[in-house]
Tab-separated table of C-alpha atoms and ligand atoms in Angstrom:
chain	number	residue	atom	x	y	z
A	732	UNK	CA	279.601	95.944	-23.019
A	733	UNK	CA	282.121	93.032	-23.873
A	734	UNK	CA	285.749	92.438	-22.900
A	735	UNK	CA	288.031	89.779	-24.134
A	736	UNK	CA	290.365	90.391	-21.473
A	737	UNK	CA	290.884	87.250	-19.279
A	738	UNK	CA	288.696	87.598	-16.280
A	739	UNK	CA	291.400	87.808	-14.055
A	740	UNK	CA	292.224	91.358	-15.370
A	741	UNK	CA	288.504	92.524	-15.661
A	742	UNK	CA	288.217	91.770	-11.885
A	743	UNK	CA	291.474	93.248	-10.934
A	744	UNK	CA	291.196	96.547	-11.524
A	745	UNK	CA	289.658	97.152	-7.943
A	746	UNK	CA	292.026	95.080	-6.415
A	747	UNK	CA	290.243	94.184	-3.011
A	748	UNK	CA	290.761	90.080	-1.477
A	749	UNK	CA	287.387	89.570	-1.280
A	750	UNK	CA	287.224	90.744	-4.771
A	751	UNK	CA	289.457	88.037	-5.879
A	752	UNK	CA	287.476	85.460	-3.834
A	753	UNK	CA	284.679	86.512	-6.067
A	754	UNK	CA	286.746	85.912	-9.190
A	755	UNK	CA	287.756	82.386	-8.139
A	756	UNK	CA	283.952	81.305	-7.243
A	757	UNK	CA	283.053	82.563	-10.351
A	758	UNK	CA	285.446	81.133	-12.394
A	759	UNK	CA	284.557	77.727	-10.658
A	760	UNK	CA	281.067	77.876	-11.261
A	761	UNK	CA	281.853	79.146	-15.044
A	762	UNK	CA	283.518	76.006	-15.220
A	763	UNK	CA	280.689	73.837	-14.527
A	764	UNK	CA	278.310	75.573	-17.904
A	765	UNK	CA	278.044	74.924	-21.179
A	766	UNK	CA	279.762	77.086	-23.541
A	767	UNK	CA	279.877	77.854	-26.955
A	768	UNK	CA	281.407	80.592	-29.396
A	769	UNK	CA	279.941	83.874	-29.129
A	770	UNK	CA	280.245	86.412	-31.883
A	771	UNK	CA	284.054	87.481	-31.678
A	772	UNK	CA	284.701	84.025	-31.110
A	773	UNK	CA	285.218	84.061	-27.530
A	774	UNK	CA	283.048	81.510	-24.816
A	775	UNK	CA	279.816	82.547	-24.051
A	776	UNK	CA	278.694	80.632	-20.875
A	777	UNK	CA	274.959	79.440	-20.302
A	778	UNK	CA	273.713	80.668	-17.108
A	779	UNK	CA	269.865	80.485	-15.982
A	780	UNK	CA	268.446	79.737	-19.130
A	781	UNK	CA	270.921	82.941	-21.303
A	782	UNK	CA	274.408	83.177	-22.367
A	783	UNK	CA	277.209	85.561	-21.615
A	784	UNK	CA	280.313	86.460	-22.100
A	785	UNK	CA	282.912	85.668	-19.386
A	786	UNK	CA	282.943	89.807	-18.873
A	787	UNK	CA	279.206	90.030	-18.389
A	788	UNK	CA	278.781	86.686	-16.625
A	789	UNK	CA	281.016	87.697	-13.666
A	790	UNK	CA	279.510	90.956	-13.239
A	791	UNK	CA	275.840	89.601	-13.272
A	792	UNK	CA	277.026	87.098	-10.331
A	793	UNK	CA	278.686	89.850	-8.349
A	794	UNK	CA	275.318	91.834	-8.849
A	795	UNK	CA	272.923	89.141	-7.857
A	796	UNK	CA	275.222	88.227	-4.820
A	797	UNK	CA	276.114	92.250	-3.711
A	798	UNK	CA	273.558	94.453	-4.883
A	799	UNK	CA	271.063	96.401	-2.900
A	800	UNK	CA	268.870	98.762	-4.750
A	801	UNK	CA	267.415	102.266	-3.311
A	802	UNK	CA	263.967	101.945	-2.970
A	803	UNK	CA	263.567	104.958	-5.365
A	804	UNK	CA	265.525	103.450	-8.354
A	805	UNK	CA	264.531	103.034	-11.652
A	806	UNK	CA	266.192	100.436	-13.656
A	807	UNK	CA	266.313	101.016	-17.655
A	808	UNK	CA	266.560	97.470	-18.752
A	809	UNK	CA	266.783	96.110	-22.367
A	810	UNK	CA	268.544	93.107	-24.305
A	811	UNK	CA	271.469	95.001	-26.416
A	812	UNK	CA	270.847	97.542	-29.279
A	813	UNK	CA	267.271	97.725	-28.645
A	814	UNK	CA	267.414	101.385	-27.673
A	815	UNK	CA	268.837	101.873	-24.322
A	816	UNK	CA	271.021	104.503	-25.814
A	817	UNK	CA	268.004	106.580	-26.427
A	818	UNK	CA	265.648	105.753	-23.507
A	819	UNK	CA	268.800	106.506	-20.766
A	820	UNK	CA	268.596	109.698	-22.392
A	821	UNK	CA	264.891	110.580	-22.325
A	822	UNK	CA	264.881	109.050	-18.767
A	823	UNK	CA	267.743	111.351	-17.582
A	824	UNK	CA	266.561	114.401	-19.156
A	825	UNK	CA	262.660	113.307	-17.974
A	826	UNK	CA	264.122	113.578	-14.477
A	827	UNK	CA	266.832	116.035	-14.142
A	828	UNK	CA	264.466	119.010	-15.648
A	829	UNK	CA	264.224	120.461	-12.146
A	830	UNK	CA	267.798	120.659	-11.407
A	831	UNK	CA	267.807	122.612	-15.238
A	832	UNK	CA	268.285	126.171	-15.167
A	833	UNK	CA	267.553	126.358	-18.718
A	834	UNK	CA	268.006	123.370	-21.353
A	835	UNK	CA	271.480	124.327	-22.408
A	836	UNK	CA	273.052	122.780	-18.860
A	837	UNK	CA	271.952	118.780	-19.370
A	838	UNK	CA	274.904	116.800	-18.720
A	839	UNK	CA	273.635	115.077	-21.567
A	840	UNK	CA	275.407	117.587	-23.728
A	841	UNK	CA	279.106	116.799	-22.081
A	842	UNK	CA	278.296	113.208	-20.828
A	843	UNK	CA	277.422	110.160	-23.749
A	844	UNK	CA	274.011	109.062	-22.398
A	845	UNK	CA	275.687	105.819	-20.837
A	846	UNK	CA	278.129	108.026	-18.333
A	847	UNK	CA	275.037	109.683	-17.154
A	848	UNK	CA	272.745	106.473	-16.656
A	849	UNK	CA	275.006	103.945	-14.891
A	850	UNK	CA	275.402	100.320	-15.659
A	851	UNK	CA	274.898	97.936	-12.414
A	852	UNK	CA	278.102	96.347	-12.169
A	853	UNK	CA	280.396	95.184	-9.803
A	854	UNK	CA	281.629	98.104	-8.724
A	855	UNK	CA	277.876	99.860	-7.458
A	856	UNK	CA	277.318	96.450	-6.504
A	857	UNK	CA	279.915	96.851	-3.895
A	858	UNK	CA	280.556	100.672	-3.352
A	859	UNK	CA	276.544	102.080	-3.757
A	860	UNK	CA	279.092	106.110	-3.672
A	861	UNK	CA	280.301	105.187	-7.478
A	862	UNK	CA	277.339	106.564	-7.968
A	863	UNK	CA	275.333	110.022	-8.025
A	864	UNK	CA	272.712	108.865	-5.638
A	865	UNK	CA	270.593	111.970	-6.249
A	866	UNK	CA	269.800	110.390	-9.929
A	867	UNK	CA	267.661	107.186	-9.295
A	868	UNK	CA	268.868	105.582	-12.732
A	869	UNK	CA	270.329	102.332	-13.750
A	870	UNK	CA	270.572	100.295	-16.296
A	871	UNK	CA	270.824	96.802	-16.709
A	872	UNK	CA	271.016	94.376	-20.108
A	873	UNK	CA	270.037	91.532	-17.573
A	874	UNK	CA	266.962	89.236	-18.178
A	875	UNK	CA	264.222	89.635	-15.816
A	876	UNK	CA	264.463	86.167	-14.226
A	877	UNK	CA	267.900	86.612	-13.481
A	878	UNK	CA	267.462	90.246	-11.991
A	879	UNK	CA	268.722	89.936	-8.301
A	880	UNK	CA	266.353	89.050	-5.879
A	881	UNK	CA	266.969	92.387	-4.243
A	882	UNK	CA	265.462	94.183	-7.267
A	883	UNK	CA	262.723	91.873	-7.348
A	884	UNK	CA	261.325	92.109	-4.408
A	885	UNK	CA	261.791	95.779	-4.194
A	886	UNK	CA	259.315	98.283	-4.915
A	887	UNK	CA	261.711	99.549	-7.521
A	888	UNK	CA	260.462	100.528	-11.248
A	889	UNK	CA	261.846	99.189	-14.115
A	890	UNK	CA	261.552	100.491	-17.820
A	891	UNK	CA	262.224	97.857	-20.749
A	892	UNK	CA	262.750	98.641	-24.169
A	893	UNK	CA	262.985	96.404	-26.998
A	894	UNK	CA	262.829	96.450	-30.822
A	895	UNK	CA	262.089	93.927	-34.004
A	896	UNK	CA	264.444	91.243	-34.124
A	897	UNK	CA	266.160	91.951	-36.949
A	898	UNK	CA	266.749	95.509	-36.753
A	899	UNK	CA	268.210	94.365	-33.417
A	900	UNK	CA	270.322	92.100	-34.709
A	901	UNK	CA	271.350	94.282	-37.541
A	902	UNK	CA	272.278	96.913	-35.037
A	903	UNK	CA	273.990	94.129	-32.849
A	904	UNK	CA	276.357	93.275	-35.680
A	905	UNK	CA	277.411	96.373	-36.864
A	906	UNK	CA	278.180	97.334	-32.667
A	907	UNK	CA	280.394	94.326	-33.238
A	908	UNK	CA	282.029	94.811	-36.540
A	909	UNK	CA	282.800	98.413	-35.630
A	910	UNK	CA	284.656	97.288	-32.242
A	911	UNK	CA	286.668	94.762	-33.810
A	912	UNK	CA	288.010	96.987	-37.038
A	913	UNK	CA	288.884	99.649	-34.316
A	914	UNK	CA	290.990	96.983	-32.542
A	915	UNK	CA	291.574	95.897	-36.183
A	916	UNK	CA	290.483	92.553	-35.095
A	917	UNK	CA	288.627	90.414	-37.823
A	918	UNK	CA	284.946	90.023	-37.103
A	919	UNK	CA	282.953	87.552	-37.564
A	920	UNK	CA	280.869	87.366	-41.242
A	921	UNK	CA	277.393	88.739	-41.161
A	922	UNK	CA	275.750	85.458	-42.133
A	923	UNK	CA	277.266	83.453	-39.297
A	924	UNK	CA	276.296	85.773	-36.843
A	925	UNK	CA	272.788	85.111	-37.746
A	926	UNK	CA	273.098	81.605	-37.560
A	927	UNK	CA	274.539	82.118	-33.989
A	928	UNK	CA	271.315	84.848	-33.190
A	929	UNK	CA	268.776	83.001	-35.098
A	930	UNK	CA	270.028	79.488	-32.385
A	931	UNK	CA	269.571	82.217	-29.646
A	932	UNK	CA	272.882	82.786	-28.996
A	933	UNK	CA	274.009	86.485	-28.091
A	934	UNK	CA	275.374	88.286	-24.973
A	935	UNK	CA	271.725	88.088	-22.977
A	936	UNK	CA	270.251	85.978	-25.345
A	937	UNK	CA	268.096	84.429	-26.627
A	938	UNK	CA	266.431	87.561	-27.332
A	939	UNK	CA	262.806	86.024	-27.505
A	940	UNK	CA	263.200	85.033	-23.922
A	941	UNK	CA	264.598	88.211	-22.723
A	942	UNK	CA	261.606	90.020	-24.244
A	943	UNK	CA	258.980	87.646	-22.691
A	944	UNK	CA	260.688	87.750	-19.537
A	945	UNK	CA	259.974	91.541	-19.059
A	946	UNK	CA	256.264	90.629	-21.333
A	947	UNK	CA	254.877	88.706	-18.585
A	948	UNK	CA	256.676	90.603	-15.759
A	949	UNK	CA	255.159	93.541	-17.027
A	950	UNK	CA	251.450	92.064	-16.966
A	951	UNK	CA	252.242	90.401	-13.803
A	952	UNK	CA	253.313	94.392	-11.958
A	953	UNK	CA	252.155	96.348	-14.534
A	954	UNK	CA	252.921	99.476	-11.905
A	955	UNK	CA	256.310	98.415	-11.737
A	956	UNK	CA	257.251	97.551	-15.573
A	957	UNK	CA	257.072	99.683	-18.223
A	958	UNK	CA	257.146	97.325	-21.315
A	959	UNK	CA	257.971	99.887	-24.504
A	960	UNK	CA	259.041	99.048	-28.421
A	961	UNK	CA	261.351	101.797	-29.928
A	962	UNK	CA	258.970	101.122	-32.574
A	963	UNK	CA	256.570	102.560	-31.096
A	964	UNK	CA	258.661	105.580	-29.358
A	965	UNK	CA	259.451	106.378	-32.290
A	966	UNK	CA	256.040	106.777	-34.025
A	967	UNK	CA	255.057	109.311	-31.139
A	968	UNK	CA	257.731	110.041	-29.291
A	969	UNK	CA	255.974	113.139	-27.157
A	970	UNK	CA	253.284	110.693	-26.037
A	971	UNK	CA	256.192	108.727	-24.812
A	972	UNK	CA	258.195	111.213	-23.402
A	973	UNK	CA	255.060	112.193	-21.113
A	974	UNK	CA	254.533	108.403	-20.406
A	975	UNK	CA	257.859	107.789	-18.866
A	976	UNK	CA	257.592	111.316	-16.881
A	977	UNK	CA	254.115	110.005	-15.364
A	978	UNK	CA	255.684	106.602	-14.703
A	979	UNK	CA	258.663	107.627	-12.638
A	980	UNK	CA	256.235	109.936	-10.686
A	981	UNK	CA	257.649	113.300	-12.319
A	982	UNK	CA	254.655	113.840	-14.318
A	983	UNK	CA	254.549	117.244	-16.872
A	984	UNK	CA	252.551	120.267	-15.638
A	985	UNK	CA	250.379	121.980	-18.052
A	986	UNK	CA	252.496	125.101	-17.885
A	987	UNK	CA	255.358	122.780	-18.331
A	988	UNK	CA	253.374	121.291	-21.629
A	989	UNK	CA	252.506	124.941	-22.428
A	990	UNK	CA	256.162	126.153	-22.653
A	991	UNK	CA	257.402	123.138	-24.917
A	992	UNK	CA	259.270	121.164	-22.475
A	993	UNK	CA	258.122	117.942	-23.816
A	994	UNK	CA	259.634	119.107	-27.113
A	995	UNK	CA	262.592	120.151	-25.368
A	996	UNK	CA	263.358	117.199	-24.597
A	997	UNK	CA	262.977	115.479	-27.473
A	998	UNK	CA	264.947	117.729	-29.382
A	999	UNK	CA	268.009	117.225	-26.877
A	1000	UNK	CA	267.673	113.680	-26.907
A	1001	UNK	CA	267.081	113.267	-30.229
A	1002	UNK	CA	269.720	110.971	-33.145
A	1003	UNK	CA	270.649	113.676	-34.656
A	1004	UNK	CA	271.063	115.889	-31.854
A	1005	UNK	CA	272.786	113.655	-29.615
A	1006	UNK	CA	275.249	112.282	-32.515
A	1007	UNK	CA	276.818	115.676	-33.457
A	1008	UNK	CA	277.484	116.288	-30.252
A	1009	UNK	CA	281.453	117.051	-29.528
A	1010	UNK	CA	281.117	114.243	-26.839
A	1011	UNK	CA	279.540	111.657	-28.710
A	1012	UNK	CA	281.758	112.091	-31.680
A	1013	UNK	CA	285.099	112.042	-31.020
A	1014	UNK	CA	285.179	110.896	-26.973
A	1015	UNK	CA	284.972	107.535	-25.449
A	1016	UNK	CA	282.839	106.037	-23.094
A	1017	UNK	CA	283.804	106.331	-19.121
A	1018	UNK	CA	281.572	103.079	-17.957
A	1019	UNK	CA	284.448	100.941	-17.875
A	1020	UNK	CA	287.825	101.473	-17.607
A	1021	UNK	CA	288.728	98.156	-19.239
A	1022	UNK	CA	287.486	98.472	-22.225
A	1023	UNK	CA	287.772	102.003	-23.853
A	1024	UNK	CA	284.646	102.401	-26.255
A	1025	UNK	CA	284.293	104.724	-28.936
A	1026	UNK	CA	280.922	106.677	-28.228
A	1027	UNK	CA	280.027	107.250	-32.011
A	1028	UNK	CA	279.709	103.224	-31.888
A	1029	UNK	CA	276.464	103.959	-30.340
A	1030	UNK	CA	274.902	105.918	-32.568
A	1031	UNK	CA	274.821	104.327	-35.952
A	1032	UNK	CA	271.625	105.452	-37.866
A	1033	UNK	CA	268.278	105.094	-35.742
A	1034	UNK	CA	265.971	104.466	-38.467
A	1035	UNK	CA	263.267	101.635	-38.406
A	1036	UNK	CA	263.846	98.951	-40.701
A	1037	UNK	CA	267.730	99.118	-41.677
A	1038	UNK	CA	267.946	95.204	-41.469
A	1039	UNK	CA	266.467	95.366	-45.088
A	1040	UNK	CA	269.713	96.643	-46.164
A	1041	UNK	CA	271.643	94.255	-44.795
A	1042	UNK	CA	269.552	90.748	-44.449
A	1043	UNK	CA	267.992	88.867	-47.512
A	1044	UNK	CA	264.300	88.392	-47.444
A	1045	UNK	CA	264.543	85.113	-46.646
A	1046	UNK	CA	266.604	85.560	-43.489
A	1047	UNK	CA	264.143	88.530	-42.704
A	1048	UNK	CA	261.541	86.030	-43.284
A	1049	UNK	CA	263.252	83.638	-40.999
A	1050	UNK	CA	264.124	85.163	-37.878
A	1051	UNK	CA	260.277	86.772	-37.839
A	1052	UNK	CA	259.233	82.845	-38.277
A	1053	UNK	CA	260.950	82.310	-35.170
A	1054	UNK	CA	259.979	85.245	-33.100
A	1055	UNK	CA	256.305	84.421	-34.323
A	1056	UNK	CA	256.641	80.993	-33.401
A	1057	UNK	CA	258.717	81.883	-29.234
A	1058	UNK	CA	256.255	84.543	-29.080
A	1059	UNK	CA	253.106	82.737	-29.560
A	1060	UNK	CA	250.592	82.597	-26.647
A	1061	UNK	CA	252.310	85.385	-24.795
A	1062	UNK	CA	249.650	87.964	-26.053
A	1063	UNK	CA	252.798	90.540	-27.624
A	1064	UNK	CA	253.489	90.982	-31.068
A	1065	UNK	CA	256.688	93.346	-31.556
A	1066	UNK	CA	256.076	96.386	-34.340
A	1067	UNK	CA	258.294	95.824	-37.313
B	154	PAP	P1	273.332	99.464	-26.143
B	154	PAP	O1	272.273	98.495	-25.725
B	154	PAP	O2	274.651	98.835	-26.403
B	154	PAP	O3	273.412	100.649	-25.254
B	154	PAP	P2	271.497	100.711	-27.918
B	154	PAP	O4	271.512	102.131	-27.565
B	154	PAP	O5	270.348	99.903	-27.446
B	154	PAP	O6	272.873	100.027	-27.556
B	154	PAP	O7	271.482	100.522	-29.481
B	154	PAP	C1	272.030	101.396	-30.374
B	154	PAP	C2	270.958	101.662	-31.405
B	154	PAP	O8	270.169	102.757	-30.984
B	154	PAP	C3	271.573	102.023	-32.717
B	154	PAP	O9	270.638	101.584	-33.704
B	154	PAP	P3	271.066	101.285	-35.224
B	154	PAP	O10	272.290	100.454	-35.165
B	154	PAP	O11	269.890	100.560	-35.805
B	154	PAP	O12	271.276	102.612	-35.851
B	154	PAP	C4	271.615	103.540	-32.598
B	154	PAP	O13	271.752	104.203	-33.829
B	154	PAP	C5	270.277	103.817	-31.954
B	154	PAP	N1	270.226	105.095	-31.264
B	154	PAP	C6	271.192	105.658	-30.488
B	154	PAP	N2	270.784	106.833	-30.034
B	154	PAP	C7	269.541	107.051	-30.523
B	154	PAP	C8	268.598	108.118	-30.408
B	154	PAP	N3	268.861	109.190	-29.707
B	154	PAP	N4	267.409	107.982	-31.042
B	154	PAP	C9	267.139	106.885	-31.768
B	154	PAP	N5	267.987	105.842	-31.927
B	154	PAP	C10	269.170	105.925	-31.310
């Protein structure tokens, strides 16, 4: 998530001294990197090798200098639009089936899927009780290489989910668009946002790099990383669904199979489920006070292959070039 508040204000809201020390070594270091102009025209800093917003760039230095993981988290991780939306909600419902007394009481059904799977910020950087410690979730949009050390070195698992380019990017703009006309803010045209994604510049980005970061992780500690496409999640979603429980060590039983809780799930955390609900409709998102975001923002259509809609063949043709050409060698070849 984005803010074009000054950074100032995006730190303030806890209020704490050593909070605004924080903001001043930040801002001095912010300072020092090249910037350029993101895609609602504010400065999007270069930090380890990706670019950020001045929002997102203090928060992933208060992380890396404050945060301690539990050694029984799970981090969802993913570059923007990619499906975290989704996979926060199969994760959450994966794990809280045992607290269920019956499918109808998920939280997921009152809470949008990103009040229920936590972002690491500065806030559960510095106060680990923002959150419900009896959940092992977070979620991060950070690259792998710039994870803090703390998660690195933990025996921590981490999910990552990513998507074809260009239905990422597609997905990416609209977010955008949507924001800005409900601020009725001008956004930025279509075709110079893909100039700016196609030069690898995007909150996180580029995305190649973000992607082959988790890649090689993921071969490196395959135990650790789960490396999944939503292309693929979406082709057989149960198989999925039974993946993730058997990664995070909560495994289906064959009674379990037998009484259709795979498809239970599924069916709750499905688009068209989760899009109708009351919640996701009409509420806003409670991950950051800052920024009020409308939750329907989030679900948009969830089909494979929208970008043809939207992108020429040519620019399809081009940003595939490109991911072709970063991806090369690395042994991964994204669905399309
Ligand atoms: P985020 O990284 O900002 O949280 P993220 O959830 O990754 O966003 O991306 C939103 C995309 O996931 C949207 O894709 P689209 O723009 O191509 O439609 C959204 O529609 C899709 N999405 C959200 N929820 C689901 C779901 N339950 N199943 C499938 N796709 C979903």
């Amino acid at each position: 998530m984005e803010s074009s508040l000054p950074s100032f204000q995006v730190l303030g809201f806890g209020g704490s001294a050593e909070r605004k020390n924080d903001a001043e070594n930040y801002n001095e270091v912010m300072s020092t990197l090249p910037k350029v102009k993101g895609l609602r025209g504010d400065d999007y800093y270069l930090y380890q090798g990706f670019w950020y917003s001045a929002f997102f760039l203090e928060g992933l230095m208060s992380v890396q200098e404050h945060f301690t993981p539990q050694s029984t988290d799970i981090f969802v991780a993913s570059f923007p639009k990619t499906g975290t939306t989704w996979l926060k909600a199969l994760t959450f419902a994966i794990l809280t089936r045992f607290r269920l007394s019956g499918s109808t009481t998920s939280s997921l059904l009152t809470k949008m899927p990103h009040d229920c799977v936590p972002f690491l910020k500065y806030n559960l950087a510095q106060n680990p009780s923002n959150r419900d410690l009896a959940i092992p979730l977070l979620s991060t949009h950070v690259p792998y290489s710039s994870l803090p050390k703390s998660i690195i070195s933990s025996c921590c698992k981490i999910i990552y989910i990513c998507r074809d380019a260009k239905d990422a990017f597609v997905s990416l703009w609209y977010f955008h668009a949507n924001l800005q006309r409900s601020k009725n803010v001008e956004h930025l045209p279509l075709e110079e946002a893909f100039e700016l994604f196609c030069n690898g510049i995007a909150n996180h980005g580029p995305y190649w790099d973000h992607v082959l970061g988790y890649w090689r992780a993921s071969l490196e500690f395959p135990e650790k990383i789960l490396f999944l496409t939503y292309e693929e999640m979406k082709k057989d979603t149960a198989a999925h669904v039974k993946k993730l429980a058997e990664f995070m060590g909560c495994s289906f039983t064959l009674e379990e199979e037998e009484e259709g809780e795979v498809q239970k799930i599924i069916s709750m955390c499905s688009f068209e489920k989760l899009s109708n609900l009351e919640v996701n409709k009409n509420l806003k998102c409670l991950q950051d006070i800052s920024i009020p975001i409308p939750n329907s923002i989030y679900f948009r259509k969830g089909e494979i292959g929208d970008w043809e809609n939207h992108l020429t063949p040519e620019m399809g043709a081009r940003l595939d070039d490109i991911m072709e050409q970063k991806l090369k060698g690395s042994g991964l070849k994204l669905p399309r």
